[in-house]
Short mmCIF file of C-alpha atoms and ligand atoms in Angstrom, two decimals:
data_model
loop_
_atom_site.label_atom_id
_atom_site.label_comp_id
_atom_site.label_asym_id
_atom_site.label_seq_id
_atom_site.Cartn_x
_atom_site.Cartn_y
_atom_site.Cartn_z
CA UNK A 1 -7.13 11.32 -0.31
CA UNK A 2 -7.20 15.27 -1.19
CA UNK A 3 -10.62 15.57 -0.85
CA UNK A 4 -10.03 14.26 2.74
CA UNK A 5 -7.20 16.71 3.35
CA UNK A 6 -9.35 19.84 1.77
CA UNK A 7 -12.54 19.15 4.26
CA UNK A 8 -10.06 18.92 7.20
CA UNK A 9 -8.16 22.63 6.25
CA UNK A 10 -11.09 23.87 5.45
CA UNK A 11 -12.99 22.83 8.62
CA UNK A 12 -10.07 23.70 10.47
CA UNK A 13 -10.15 27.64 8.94
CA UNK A 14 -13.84 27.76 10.33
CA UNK A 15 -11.91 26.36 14.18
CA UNK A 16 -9.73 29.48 14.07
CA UNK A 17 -11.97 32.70 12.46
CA UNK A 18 -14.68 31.82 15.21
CA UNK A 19 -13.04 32.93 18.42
CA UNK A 20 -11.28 36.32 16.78
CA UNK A 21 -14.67 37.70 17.76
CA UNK A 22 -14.66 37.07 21.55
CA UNK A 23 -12.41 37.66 24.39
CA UNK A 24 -9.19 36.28 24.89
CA UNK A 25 -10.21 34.45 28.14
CA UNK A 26 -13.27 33.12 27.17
CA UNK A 27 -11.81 32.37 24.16
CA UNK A 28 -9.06 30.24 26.01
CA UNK A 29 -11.73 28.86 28.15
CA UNK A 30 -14.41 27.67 25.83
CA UNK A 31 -11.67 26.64 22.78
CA UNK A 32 -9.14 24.92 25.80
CA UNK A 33 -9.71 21.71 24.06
CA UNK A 34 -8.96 23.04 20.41
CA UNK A 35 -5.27 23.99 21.79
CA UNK A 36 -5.11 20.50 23.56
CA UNK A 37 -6.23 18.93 19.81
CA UNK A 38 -2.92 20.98 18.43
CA UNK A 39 -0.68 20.35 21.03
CA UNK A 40 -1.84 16.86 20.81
CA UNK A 41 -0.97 16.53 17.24
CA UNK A 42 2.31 18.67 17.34
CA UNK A 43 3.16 15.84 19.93
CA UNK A 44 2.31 13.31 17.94
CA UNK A 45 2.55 13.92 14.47
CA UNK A 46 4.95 17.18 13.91
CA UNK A 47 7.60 15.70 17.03
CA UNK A 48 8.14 12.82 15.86
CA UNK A 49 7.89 13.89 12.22
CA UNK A 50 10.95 15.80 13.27
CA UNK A 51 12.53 13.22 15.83
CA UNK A 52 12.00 10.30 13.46
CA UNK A 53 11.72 11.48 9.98
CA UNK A 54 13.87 15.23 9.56
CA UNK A 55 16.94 14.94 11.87
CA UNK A 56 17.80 11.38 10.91
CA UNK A 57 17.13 12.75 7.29
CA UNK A 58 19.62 16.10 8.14
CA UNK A 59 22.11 13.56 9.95
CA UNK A 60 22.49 11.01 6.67
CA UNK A 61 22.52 14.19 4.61
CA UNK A 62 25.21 15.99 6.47
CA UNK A 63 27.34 12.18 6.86
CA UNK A 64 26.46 12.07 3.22
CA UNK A 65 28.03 15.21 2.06
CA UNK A 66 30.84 14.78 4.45
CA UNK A 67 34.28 14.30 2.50
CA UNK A 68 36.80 11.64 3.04
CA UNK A 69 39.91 11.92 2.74
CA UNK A 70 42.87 9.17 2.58
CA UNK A 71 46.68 10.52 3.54
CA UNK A 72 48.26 7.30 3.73
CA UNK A 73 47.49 3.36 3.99
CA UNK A 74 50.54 1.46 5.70
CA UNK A 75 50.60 -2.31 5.66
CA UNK A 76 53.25 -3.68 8.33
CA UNK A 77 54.04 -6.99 9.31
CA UNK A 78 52.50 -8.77 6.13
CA UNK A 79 51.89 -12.52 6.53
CA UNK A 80 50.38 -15.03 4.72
CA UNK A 81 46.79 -14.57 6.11
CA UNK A 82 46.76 -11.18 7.50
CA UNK A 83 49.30 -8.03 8.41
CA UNK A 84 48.84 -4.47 9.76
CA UNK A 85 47.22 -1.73 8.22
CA UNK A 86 47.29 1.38 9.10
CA UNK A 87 45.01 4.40 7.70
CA UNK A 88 45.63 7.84 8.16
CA UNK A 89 42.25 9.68 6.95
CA UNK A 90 40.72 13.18 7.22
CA UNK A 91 36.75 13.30 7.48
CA UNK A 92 35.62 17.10 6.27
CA UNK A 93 32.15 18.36 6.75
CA UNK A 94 30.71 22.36 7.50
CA UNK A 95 30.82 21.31 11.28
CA UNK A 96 26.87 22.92 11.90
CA UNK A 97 25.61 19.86 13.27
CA UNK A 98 26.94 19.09 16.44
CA UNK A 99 26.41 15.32 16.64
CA UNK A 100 28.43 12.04 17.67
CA UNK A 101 29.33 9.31 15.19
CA UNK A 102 29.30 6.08 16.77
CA UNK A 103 32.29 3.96 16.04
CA UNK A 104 31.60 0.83 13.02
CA UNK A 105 33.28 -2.01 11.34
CA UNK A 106 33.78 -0.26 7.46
CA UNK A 107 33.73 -2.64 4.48
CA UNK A 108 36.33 -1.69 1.63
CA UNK A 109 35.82 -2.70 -2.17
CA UNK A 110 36.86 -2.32 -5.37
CA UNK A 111 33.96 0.25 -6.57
CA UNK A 112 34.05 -0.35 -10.38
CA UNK A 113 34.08 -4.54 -9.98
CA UNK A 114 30.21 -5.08 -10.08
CA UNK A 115 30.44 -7.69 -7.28
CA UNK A 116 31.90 -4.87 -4.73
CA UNK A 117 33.44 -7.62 -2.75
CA UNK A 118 35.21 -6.02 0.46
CA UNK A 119 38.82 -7.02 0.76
CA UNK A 120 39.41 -5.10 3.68
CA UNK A 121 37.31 -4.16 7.09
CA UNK A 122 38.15 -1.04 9.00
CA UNK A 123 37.23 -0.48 12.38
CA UNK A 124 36.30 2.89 12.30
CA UNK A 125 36.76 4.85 15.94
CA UNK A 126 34.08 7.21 17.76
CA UNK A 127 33.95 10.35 15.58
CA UNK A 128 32.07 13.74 15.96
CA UNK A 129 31.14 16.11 13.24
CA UNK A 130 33.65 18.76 13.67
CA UNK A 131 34.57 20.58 10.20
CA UNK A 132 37.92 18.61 10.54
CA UNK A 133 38.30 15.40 12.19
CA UNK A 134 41.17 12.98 11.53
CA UNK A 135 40.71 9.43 11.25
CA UNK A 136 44.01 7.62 12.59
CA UNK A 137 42.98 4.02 12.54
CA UNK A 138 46.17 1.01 13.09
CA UNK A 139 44.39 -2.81 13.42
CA UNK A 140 45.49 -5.94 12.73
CA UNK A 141 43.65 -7.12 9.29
CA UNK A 142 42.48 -10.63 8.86
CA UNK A 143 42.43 -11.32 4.96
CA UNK A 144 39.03 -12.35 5.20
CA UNK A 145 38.30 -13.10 0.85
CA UNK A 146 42.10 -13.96 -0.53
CA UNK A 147 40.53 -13.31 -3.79
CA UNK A 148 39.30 -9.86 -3.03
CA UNK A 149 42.74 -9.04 -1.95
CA UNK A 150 44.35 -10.02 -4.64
CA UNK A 151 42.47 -8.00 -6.79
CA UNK A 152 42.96 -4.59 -4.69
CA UNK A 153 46.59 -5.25 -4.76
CA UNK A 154 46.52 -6.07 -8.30
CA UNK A 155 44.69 -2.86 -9.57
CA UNK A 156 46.86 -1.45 -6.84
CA UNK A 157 50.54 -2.26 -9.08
CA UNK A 158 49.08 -1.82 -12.38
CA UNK A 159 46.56 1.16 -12.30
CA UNK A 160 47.09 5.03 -12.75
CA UNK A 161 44.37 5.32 -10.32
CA UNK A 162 40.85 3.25 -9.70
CA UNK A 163 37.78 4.16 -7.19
CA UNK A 164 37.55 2.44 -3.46
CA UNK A 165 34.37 2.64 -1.67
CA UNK A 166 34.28 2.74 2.44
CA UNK A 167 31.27 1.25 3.84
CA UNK A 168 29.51 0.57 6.99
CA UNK A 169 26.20 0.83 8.70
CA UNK A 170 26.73 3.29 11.89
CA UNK A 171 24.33 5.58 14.53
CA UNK A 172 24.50 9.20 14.77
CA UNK A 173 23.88 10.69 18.38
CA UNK A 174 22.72 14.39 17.44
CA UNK A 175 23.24 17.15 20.22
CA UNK A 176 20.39 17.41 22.19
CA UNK A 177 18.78 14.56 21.29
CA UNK A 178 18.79 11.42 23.34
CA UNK A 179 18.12 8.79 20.56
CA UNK A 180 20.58 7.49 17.94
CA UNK A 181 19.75 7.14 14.46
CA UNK A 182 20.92 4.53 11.91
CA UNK A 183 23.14 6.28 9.17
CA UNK A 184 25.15 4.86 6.44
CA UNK A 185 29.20 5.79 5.60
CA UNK A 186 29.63 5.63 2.42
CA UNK A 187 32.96 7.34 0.76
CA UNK A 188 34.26 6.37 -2.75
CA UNK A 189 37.73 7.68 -3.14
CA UNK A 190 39.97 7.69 -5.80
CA UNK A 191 43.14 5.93 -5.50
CA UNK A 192 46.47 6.49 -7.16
CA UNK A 193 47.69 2.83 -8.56
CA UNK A 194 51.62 2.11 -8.79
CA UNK A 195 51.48 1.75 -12.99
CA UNK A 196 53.42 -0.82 -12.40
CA UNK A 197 56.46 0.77 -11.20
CA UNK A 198 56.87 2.97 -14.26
CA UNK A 199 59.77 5.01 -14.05
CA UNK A 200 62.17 2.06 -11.81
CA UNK A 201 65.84 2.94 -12.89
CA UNK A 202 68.77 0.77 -12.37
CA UNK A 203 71.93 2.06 -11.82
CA UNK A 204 75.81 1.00 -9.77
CA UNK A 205 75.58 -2.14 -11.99
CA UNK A 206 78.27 -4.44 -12.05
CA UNK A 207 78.44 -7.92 -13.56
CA UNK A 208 81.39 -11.09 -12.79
CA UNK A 209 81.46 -13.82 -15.23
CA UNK A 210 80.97 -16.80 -12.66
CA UNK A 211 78.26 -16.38 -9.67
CA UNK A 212 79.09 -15.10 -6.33
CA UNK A 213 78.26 -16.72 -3.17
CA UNK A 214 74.67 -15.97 -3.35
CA UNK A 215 74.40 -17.14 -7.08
CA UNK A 216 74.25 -13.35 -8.56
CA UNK A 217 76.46 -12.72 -11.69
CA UNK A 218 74.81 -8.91 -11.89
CA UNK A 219 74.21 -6.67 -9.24
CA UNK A 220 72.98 -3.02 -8.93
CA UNK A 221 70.51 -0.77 -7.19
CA UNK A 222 67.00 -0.58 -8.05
CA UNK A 223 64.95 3.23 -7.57
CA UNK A 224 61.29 1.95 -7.78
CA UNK A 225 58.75 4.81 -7.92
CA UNK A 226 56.00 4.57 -5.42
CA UNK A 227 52.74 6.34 -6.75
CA UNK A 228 50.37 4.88 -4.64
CA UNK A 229 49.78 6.25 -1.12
CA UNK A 230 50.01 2.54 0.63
CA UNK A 231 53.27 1.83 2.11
CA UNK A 232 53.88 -1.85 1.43
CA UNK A 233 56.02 -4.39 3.49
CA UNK A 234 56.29 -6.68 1.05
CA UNK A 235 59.47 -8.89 1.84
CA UNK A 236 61.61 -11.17 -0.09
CA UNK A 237 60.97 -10.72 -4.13
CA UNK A 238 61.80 -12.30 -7.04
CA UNK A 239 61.31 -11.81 -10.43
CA UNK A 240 61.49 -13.36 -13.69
CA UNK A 241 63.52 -11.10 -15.89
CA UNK A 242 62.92 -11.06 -20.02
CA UNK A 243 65.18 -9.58 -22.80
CA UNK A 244 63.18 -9.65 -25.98
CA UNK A 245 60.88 -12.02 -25.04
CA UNK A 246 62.73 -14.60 -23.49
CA UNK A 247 63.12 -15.56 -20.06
CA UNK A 248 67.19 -14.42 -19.09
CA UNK A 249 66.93 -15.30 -15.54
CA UNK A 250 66.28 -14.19 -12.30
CA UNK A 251 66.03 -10.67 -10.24
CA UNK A 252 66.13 -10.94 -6.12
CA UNK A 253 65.32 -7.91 -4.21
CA UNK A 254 65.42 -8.73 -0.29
CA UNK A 255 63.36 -6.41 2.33
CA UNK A 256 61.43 -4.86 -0.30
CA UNK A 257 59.88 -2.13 1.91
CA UNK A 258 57.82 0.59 -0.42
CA UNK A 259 57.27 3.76 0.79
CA UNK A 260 55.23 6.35 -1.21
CA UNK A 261 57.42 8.80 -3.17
CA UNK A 262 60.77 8.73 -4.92
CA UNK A 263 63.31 7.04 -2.92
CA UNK A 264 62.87 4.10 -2.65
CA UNK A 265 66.48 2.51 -3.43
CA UNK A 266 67.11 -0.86 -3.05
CA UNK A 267 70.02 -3.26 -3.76
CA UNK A 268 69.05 -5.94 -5.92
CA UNK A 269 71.07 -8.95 -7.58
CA UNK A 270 70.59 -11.34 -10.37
CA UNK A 271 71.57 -14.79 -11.61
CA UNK A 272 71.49 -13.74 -15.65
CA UNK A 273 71.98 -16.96 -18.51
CA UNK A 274 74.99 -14.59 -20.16
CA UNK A 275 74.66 -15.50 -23.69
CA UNK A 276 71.59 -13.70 -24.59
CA UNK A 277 73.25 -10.54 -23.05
CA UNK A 278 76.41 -10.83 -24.93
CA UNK A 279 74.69 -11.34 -28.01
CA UNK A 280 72.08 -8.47 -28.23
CA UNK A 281 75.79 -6.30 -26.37
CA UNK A 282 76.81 -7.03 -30.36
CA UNK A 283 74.33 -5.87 -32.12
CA UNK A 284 72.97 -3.14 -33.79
CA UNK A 285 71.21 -0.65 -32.09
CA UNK A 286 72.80 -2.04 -28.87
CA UNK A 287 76.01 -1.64 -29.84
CA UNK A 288 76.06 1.44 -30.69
CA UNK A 289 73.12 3.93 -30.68
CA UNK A 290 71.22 2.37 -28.33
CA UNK A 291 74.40 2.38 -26.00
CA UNK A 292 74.27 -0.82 -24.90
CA UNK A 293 71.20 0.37 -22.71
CA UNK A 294 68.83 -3.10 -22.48
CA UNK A 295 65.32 -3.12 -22.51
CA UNK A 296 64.63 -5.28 -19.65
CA UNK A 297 61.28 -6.94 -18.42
CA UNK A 298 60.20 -7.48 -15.12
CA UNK A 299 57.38 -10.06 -13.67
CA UNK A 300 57.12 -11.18 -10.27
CA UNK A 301 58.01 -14.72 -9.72
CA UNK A 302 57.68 -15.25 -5.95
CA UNK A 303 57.33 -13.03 -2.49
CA UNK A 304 58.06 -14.76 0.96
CA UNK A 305 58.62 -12.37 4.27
CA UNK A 306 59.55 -14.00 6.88
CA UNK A 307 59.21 -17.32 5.62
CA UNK A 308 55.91 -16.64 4.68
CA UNK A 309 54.56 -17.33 1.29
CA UNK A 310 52.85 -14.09 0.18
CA UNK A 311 50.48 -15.11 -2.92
CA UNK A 312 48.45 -11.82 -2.47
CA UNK A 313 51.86 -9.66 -3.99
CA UNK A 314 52.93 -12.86 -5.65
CA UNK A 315 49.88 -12.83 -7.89
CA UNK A 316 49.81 -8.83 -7.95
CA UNK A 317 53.57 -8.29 -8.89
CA UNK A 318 52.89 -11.56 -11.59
CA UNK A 319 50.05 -9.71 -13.02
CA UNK A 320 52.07 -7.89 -15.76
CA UNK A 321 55.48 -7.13 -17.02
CA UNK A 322 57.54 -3.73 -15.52
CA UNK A 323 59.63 -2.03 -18.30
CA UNK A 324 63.14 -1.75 -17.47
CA UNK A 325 66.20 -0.39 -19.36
CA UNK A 326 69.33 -1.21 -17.62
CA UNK A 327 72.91 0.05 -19.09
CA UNK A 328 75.16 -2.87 -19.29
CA UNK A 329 78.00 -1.22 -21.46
CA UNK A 330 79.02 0.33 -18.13
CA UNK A 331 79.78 -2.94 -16.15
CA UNK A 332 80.84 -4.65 -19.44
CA UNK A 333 83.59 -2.11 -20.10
CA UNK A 334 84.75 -2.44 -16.19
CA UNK A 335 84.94 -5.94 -16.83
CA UNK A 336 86.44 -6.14 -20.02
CA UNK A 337 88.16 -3.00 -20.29
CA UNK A 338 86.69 -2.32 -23.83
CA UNK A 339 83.30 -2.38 -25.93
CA UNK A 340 82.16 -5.72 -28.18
CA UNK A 341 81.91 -4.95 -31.43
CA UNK A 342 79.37 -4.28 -33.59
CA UNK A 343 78.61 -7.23 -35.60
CA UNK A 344 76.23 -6.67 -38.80
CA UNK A 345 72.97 -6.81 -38.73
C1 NAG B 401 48.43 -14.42 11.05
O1 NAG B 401 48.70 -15.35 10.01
C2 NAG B 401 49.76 -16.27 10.31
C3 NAG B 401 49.92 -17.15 9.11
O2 NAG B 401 50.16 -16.39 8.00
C4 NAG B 401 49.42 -17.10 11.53
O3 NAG B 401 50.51 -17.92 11.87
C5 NAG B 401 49.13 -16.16 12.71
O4 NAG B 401 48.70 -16.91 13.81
C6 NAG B 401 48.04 -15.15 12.31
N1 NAG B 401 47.90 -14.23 13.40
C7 NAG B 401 46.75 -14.10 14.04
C8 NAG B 401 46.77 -13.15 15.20
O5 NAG B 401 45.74 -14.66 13.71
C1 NAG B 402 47.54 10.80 12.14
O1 NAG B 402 48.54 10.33 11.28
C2 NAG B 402 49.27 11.37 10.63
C3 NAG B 402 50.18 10.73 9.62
O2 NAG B 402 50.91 9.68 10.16
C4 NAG B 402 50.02 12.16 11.68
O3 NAG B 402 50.72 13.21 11.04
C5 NAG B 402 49.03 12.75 12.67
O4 NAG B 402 49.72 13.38 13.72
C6 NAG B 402 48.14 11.65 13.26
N1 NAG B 402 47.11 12.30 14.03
C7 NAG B 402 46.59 11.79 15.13
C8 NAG B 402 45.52 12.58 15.77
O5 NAG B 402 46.94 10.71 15.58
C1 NAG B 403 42.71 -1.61 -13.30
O1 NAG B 403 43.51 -2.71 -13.65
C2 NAG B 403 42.78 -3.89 -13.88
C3 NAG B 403 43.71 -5.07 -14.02
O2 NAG B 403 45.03 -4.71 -14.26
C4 NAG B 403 41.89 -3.68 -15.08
O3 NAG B 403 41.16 -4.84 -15.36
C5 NAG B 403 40.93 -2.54 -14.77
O4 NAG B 403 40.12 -2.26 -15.88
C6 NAG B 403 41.68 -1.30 -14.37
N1 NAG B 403 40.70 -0.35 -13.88
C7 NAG B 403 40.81 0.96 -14.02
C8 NAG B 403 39.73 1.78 -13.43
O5 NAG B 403 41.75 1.46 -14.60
C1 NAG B 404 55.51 -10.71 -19.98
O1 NAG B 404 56.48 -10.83 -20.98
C2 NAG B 404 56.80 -12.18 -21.30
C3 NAG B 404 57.94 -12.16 -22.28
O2 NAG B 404 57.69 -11.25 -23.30
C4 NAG B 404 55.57 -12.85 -21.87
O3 NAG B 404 55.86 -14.21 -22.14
C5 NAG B 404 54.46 -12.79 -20.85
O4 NAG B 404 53.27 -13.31 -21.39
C6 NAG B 404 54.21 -11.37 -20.40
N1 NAG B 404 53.29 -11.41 -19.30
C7 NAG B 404 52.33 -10.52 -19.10
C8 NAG B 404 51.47 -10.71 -17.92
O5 NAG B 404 52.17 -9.58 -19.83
C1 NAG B 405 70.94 -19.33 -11.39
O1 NAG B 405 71.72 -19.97 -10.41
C2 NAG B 405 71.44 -21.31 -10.17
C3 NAG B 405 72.31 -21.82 -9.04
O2 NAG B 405 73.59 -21.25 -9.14
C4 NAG B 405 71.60 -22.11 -11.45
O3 NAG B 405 71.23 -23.44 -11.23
C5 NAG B 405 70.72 -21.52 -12.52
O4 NAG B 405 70.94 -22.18 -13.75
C6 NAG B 405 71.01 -20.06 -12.71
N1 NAG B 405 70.07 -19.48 -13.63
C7 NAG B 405 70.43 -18.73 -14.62
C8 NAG B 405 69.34 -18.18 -15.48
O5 NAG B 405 71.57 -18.45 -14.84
C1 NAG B 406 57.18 -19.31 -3.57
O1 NAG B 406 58.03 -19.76 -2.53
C2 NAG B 406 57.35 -20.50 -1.55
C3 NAG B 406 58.30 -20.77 -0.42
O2 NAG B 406 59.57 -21.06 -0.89
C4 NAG B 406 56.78 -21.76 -2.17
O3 NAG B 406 56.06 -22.49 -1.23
C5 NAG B 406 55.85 -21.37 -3.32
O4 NAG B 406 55.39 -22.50 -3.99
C6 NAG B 406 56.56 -20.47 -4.29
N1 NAG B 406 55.57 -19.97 -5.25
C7 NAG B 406 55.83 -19.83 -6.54
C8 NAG B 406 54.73 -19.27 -7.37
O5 NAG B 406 56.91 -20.12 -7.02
C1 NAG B 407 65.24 -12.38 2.87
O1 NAG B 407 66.16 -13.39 2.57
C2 NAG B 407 67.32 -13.36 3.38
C3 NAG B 407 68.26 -14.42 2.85
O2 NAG B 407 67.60 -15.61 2.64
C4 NAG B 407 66.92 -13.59 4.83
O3 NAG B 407 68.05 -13.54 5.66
C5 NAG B 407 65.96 -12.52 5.25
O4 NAG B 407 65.48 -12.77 6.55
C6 NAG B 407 64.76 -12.47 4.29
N1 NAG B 407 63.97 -11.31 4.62
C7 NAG B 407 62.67 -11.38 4.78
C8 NAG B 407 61.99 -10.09 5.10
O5 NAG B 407 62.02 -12.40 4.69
C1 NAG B 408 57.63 9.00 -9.89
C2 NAG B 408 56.43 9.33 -9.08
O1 NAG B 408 55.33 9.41 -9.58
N1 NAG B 408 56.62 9.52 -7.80
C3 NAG B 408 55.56 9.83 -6.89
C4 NAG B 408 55.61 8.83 -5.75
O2 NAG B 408 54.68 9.12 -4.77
C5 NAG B 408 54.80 10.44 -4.23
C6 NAG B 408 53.79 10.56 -3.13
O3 NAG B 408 52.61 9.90 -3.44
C7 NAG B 408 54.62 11.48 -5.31
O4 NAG B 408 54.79 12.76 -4.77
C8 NAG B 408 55.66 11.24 -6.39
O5 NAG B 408 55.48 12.14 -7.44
#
């Protein structure tokens, strides 16, 4: 194979020093068919080296080092087997290729679970390479693999952050150019997880000794944290609440609609066994140093919207247990008018 390519540079050396020696129009005349050899095989060989090999290679490269950006993901109108979702991206790239992005179907996965299993598809829009394009994309989603969705939204409440991958097969229309070449998206972002609602508070407690009309003897208002940049509507939800390891009852919080960011209040209500409560109230640190401040635990028991049994937060929200201290000195001495005391321990 390089001998080959040797004889041919070297024989085609001897093509061009020959004619130097003779006048340009004979030259022209008599060597006509050495210019129709090289435009022949720029037509054939360096064109379509270019055409097929270089600007499909300069397109992936420039989709390639493109940077994607997510702002926000909003899920609306969450039923059992699909809801809305709504993603608010930025696509950044230098802008010197002027070329047209045709629009695809974009697979999203989990990218550090091996199996890269999409739970989502995204119907990506027409986009064109300009050095700052936002994505705005609102579809209905289909929950095509109930497993895979699970998962996200697990990773989702319990991570400080994990990696997503966007993928889909697409054709670039370059400037210019009439044909389209294949190129594949492919972003991995990093995505800030709730940590399972580290950081809820619970204050405007107040407790009653028998159960109100809705079966709550303890009710108060709930500031869950929202870390993540997914807006969730995730309904009606109930949780199984623990004090020292033992199951104390149960913790309702109705239109639970998380927003990312701070404020997310929400009332909340619970039906609470009281004798655990009044005992630990009693003792020592409770009583006294500890302030009658109660470290709570939190696991999700159930999530319906609408009607609808959600087991996608369900299983998400049951996945682990959310720290919660919640003062109950304060609604014990508005309903009693005075501390318990200390017993000792
Ligand atoms: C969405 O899922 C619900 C069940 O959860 C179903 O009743 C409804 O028809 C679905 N919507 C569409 C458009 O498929
Ligand atoms: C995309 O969504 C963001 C956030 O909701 C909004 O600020 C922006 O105006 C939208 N842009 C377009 C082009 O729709
Ligand atoms: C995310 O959380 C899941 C389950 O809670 C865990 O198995 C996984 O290792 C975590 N991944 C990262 C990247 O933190
Ligand atoms: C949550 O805490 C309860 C009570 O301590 C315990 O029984 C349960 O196994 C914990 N669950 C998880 C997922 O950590
Ligand atoms: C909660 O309320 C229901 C109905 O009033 C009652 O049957 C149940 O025992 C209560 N649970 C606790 C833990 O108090
Ligand atoms: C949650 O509630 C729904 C509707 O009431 C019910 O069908 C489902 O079995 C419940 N799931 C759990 C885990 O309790
Ligand atoms: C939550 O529960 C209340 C009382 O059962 C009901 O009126 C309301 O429609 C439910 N909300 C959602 C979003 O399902
Ligand atoms: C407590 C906490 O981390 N809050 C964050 C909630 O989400 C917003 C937006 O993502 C952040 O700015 C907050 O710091």
């Amino acid at each position: 194979m390089s001998d080959e390519g040797k004889t041919s540079a070297y024989q085609s050396e001897n093509v061009m020093e020959k004619p130097r020696k003779r006048g340009v129009a004979g030259h022209c005349a008599k060597f006509w068919w050495a210019y129709l050899v090289a435009l022949v095989i720029i037509t054939v060989i360096v064109v379509p080296v270019v055409i097929l090999v270089a600007v499909p290679k300069i397109a992936q490269q420039k989709l390639d080092d493109a940077e994607l950006t997510l702002d926000s993901i909003i899920m609306t109108n969450s039923q059992s087997e699909n809801f809305t979702m709504s993603v608010n991206s930025v696509i950044r790239s230098d802008g010197k290729v002027h070329a047209i992005i045709e629009p695809f179907k974009g697979v999203m996965y989990i990218e550090d679970l091996p199996d890269h299993t999409p739970f989502a598809t995204l119907d990506f829009p027409e986009t064109t390479s300009e050095a700052f394009q936002v994505v705005n994309v609102t579809q209905f989603t289909k929950i095509d693999d109930m497993g895979a969705f699970t998962t996200f939204n697990t990773w989702l409440v319990n991570n400080e952050t994990f990696r997503v991958t966007v993928m889909g097969d697409t054709h670039v229309k370059v400037k210019g150019i009439a044909r389209r070449y294949p190129v594949t998206f492919k972003k991995t972002i990093d995505m800030p997880g709730l940590q399972m609602f580290a950081g809820t508070t619970v204050f405007d407690t107040a407790i009653t000794l028998k159960p109100d009309a809705e079966g709550a003897n303890f009710r108060g208002k709930a500031r869950i944290p929202n870390r993540s940049l997914v807006t969730f509507e995730v309904g009606n939800a109930t949780f199984h609440n623990y004090l020292f390891g033992e199951e104390v009852g149960t913790v309702y919080i109705d239109n639970l609609n998380l927003k990312p960011g701070d404020d997310n209040v929400f009332p909340m209500r619970a039906n609470i066994t009281q004798t655990p409560i009044v005992e630990a109230m009693g003792e020592k640190p409770w009583c006294d140093t500890a302030k009658g401040v109660l470290p709570f635990q939190l696991r999700g028991k159930n999530v319906t919207n609408n009607g609808q049994y959600l087991t996608y937060f369900t299983d998400a929200l049951a996945s682990g247990n959310q720290s919660v201290n919640i003062d109950i000195r304060t609604p014990f001495r508005k309903l009693f008018g005075s501390d318990l005391p200390c017993t000792k321990h």
